[in-house]
Short mmCIF file of C-alpha atoms in Angstrom, two decimals:
data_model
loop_
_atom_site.label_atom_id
_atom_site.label_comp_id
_atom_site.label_asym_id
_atom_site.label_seq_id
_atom_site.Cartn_x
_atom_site.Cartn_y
_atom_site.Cartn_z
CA UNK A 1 10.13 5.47 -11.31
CA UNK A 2 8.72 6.14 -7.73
CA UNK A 3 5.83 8.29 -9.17
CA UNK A 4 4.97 5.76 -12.23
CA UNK A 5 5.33 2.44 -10.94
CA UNK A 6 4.90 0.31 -8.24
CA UNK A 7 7.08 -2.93 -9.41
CA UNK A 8 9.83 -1.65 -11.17
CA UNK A 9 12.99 -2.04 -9.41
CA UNK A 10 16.25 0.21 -9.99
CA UNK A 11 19.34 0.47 -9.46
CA UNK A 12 21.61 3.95 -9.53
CA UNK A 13 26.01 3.43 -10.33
CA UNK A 14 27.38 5.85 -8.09
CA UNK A 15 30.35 6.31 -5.61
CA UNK A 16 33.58 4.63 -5.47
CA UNK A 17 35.02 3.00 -8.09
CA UNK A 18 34.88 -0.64 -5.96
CA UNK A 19 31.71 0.34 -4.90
CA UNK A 20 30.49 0.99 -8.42
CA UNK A 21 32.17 -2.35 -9.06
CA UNK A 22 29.77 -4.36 -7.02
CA UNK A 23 26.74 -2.45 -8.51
CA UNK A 24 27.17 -3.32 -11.81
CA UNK A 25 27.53 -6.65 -10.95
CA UNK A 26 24.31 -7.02 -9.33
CA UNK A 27 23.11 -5.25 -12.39
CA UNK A 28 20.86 -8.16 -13.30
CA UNK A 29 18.85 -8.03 -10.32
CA UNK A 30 17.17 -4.78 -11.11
CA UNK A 31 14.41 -3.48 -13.99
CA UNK A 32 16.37 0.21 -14.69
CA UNK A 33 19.65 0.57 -14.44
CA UNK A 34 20.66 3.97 -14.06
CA UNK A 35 24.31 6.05 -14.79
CA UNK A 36 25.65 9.27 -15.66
CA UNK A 37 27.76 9.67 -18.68
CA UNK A 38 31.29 10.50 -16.95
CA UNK A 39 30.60 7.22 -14.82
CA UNK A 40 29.98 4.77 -17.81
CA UNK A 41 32.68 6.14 -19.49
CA UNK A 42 35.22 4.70 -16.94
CA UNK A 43 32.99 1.66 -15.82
CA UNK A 44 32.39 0.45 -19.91
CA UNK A 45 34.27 -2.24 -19.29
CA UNK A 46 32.29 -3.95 -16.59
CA UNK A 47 29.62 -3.97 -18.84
CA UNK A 48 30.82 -6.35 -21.47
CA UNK A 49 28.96 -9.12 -20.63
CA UNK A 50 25.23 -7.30 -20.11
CA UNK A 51 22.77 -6.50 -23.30
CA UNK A 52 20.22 -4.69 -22.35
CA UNK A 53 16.77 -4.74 -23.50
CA UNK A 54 16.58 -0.98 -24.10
CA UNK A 55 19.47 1.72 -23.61
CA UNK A 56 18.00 5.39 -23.18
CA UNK A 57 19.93 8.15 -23.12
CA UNK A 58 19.41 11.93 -21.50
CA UNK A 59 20.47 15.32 -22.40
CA UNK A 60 22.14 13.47 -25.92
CA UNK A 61 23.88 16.07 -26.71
CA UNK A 62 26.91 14.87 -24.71
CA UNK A 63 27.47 12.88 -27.35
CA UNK A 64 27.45 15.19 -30.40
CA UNK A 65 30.92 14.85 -30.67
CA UNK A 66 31.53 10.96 -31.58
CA UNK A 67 35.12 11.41 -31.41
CA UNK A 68 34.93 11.77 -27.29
CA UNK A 69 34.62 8.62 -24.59
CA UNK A 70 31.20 9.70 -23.79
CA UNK A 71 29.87 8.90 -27.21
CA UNK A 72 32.31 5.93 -28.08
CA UNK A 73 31.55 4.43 -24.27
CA UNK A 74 27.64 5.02 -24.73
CA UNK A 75 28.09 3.45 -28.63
CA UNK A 76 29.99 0.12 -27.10
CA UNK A 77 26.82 -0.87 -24.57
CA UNK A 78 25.16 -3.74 -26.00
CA UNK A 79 21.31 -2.79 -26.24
CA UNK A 80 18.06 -4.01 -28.38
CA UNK A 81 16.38 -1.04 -28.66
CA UNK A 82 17.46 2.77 -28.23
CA UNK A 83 16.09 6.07 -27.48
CA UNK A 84 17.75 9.41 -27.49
CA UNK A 85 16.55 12.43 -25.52
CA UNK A 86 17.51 15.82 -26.06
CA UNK A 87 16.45 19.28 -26.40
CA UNK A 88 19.19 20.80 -29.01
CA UNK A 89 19.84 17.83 -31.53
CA UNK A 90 22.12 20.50 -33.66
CA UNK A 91 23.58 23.20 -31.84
CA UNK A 92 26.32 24.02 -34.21
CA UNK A 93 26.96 21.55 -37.46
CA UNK A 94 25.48 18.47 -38.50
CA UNK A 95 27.97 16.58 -37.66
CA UNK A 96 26.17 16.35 -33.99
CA UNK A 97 23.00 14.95 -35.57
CA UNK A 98 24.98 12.06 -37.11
CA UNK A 99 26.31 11.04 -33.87
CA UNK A 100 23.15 10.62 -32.27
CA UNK A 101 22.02 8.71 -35.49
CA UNK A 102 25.09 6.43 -35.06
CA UNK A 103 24.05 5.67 -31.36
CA UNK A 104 20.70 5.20 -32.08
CA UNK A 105 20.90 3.23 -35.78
CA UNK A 106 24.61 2.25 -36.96
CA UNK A 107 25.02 2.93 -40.26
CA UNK A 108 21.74 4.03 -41.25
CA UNK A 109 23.41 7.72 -41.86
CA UNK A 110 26.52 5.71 -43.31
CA UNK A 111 29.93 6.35 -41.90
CA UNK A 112 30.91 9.82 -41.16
CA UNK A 113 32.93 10.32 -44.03
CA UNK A 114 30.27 9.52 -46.47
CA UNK A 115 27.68 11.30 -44.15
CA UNK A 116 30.24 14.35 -44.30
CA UNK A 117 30.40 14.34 -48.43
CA UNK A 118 26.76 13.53 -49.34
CA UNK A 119 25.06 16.07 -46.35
CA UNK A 120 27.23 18.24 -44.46
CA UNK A 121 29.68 19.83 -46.76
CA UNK A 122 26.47 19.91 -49.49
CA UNK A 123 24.25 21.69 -47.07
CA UNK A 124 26.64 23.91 -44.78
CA UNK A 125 28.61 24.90 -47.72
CA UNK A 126 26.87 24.76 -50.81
CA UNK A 127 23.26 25.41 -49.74
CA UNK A 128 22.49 22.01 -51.25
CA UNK A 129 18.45 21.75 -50.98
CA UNK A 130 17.96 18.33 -52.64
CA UNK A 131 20.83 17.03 -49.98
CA UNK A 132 18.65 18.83 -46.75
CA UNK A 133 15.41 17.42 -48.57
CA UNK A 134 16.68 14.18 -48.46
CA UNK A 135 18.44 14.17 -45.18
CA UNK A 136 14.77 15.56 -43.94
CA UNK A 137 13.27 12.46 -44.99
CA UNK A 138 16.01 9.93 -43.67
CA UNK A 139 15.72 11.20 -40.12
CA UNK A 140 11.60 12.29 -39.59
CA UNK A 141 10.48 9.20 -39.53
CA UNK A 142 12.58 8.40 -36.50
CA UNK A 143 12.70 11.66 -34.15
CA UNK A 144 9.52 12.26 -32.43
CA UNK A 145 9.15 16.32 -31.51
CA UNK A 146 7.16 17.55 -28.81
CA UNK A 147 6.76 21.13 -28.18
CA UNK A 148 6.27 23.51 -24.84
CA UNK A 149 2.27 23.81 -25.18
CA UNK A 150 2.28 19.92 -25.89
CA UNK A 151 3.73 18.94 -22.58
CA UNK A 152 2.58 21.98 -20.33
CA UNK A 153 -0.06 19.17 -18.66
CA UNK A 154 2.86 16.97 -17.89
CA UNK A 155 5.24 19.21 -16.39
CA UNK A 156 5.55 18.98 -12.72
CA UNK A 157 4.01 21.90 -10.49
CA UNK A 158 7.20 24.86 -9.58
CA UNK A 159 7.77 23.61 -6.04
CA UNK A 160 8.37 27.25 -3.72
CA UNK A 161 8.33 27.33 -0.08
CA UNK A 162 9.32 30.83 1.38
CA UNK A 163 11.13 30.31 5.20
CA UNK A 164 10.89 33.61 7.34
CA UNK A 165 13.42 34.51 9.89
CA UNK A 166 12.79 36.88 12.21
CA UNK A 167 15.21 39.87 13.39
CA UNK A 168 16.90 39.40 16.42
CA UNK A 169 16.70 42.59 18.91
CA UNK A 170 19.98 44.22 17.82
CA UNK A 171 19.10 43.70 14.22
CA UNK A 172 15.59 45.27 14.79
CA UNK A 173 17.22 48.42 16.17
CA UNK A 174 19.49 48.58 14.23
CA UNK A 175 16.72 48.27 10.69
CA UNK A 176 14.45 50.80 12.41
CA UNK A 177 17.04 53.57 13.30
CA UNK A 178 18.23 53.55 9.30
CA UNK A 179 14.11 53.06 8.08
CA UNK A 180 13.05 55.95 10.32
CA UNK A 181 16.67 57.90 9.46
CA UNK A 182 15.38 56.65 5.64
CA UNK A 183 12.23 58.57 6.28
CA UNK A 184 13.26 61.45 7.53
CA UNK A 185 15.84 62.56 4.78
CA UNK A 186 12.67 61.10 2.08
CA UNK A 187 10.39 64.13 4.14
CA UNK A 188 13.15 67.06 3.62
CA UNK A 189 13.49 65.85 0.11
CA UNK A 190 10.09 66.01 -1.06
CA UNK A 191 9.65 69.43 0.00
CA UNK A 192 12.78 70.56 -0.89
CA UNK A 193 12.92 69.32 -4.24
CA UNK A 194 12.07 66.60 -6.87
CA UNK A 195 12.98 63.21 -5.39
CA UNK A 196 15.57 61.20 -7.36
CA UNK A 197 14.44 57.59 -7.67
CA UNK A 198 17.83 56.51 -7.84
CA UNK A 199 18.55 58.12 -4.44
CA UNK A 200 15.22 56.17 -2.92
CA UNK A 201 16.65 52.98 -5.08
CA UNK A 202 19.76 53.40 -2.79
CA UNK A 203 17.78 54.03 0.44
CA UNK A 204 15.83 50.84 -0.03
CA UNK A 205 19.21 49.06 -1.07
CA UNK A 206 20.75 50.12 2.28
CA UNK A 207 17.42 48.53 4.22
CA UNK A 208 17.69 44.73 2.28
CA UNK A 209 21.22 44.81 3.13
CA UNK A 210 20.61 45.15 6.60
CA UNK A 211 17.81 42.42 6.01
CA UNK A 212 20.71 40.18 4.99
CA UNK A 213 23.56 40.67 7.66
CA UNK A 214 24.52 44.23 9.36
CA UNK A 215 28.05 43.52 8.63
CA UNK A 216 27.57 44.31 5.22
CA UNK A 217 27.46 48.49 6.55
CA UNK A 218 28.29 48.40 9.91
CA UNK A 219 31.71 47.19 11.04
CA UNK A 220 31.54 46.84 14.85
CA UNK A 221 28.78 44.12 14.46
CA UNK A 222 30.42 40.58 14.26
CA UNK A 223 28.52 37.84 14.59
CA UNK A 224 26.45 36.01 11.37
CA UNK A 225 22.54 37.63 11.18
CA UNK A 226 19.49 35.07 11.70
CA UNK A 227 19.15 35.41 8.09
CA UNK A 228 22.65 34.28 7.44
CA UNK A 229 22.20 31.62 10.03
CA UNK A 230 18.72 30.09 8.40
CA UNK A 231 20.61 30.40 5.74
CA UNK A 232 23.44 27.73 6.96
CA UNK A 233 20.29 25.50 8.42
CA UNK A 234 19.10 24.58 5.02
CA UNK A 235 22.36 24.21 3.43
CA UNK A 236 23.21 21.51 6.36
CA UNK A 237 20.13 19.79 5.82
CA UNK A 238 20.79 19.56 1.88
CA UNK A 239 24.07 18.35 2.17
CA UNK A 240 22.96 15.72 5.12
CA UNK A 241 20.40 14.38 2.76
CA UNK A 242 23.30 14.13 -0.10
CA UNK A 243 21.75 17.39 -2.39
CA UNK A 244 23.75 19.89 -4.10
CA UNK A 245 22.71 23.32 -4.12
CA UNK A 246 22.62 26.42 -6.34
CA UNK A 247 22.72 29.35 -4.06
CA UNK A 248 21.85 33.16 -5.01
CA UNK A 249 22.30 36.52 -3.50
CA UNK A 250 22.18 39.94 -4.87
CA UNK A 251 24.46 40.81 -3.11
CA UNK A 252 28.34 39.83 -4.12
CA UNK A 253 29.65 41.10 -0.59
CA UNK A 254 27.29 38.66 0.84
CA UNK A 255 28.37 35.86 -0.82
CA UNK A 256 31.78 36.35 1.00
CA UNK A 257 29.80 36.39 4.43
CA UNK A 258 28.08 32.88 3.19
CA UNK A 259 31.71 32.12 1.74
CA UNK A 260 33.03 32.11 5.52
CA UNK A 261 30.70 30.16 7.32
CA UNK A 262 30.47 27.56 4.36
CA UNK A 263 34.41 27.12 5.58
CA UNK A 264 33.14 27.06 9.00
CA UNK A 265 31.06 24.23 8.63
CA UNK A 266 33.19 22.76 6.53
CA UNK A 267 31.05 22.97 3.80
CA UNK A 268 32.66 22.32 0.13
CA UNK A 269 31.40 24.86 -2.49
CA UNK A 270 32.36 26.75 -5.51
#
């Protein structure tokens, strides 16, 4: 919204259950109301008394089951037109594309019984092609399909920024004593014999673990390297500004070094 327009005003549910209480309230106020699905499924209520001119929903496979409170909570908002967004209509019967259908168009797929005797056992069971024909032709009209080399113009730009940290003087030491060790045992090698690449695999292992924190090979070191410590930096500054964060390592063992100041800091994570 931001990016595309200058007057549109919104409006996102979120917090509290009182505070999401006042939101919806002021729900009128705003162009674009915006909610996630476990949130309107305990706020429904509150919205009795809105229709809204359009009701789009992302990712709609969350409802594909129209027995759960995510599809019977998104199926109670009142709405004059609706969209539904997804990448995997079907992921595993049909069943799933009637529940969309019954979000988007009551009815027009009948009830799920009927739906269930005229398409879904025909098709699944009975290879029925006159049922899929026809179930083709119901739904085309309505489901626009875009595909990857339609929409590679639109796609935002991969956003990387790479931050540096430098070694300390201990770490530096301690990274050149095992790279010039690492060397050394690499010379006697090679003119002693073939080298195994799985042996320089593990030499160059050994050097990025260093890179990460000393403590992951040497025991009498015990404070947190600069990496570790950059590391912490960005994490506080995500969670200040409210983000969540998907964090990666290849190493497991330093994932319990990150595990430890995360307590520290008081940091929740999984």
């Amino acid at each position: 919204i931001e990016k595309f327009s200058k007057t549109l005003t919104s409006i996102i549910i979120s917090g509290s259950s009182d505070e999401r209480k006042v939101q919806i309230r002021s729900c009128k106020d705003y162009d674009v109301v915006i909610t996630s699905y476990d949130y309107l499924k305990r706020d429904i209520e509150a919205y009795e008394d809105f229709t809204f001119q359009y009701q789009i929903i992302d990712e709609a496979q969350y409802i594909k089951n129209h027995t759960t409170k995510n599809a019977i909570a998104v199926k109670q908002l009142k709405g004059s037109y609706r969209f539904a967004l997804t990448g995997t209509p079907i992921e595993n019967s049909l069943s799933e594309l009637w529940s969309i259908f019954d979000f988007l168009m009551p009815g027009y797929l009948y009830n799920y019984h009927r739906f269930r005797e005229l398409f879904e056992r025909e098709i699944i069971k009975n290879g029925n092609e006159k049922a899929q024909t026809q179930l083709k032709r119901m739904v085309e009209p309505f489901i626009l399909r875009r595909i990857k080399k339609d929409v590679l113009q639109d796609l935002p730009d991969k956003m990387e920024q790479v931050y540096f940290q430098e070694f300390n003087a201990e770490e530096k030491k301690i990274y050149y004593a095992n790279l010039v060790s690492i060397n050394q045992d690499l010379q006697k090698k090679m003119q002693m014999e073939e080298v195994d690449k799985f042996q320089v695999l593990a030499m160059m292992t050994r050097l990025r673990e260093i890179c990460c924190d000393a403590r992951l090979l040497y025991e009498n070191v015990t404070l947190p390297s600069t990496k570790l410590r950059g590391c912490m930096d960005l994490l506080l500054n995500a969670r200040n500004s409210g983000r969540r964060v998907l964090l990666f390592s290849s190493f497991t063992s330093m994932l319990e070094l990150i595990e430890e100041q995360l307590r520290v800091e008081n940091i929740r994570y999984l």
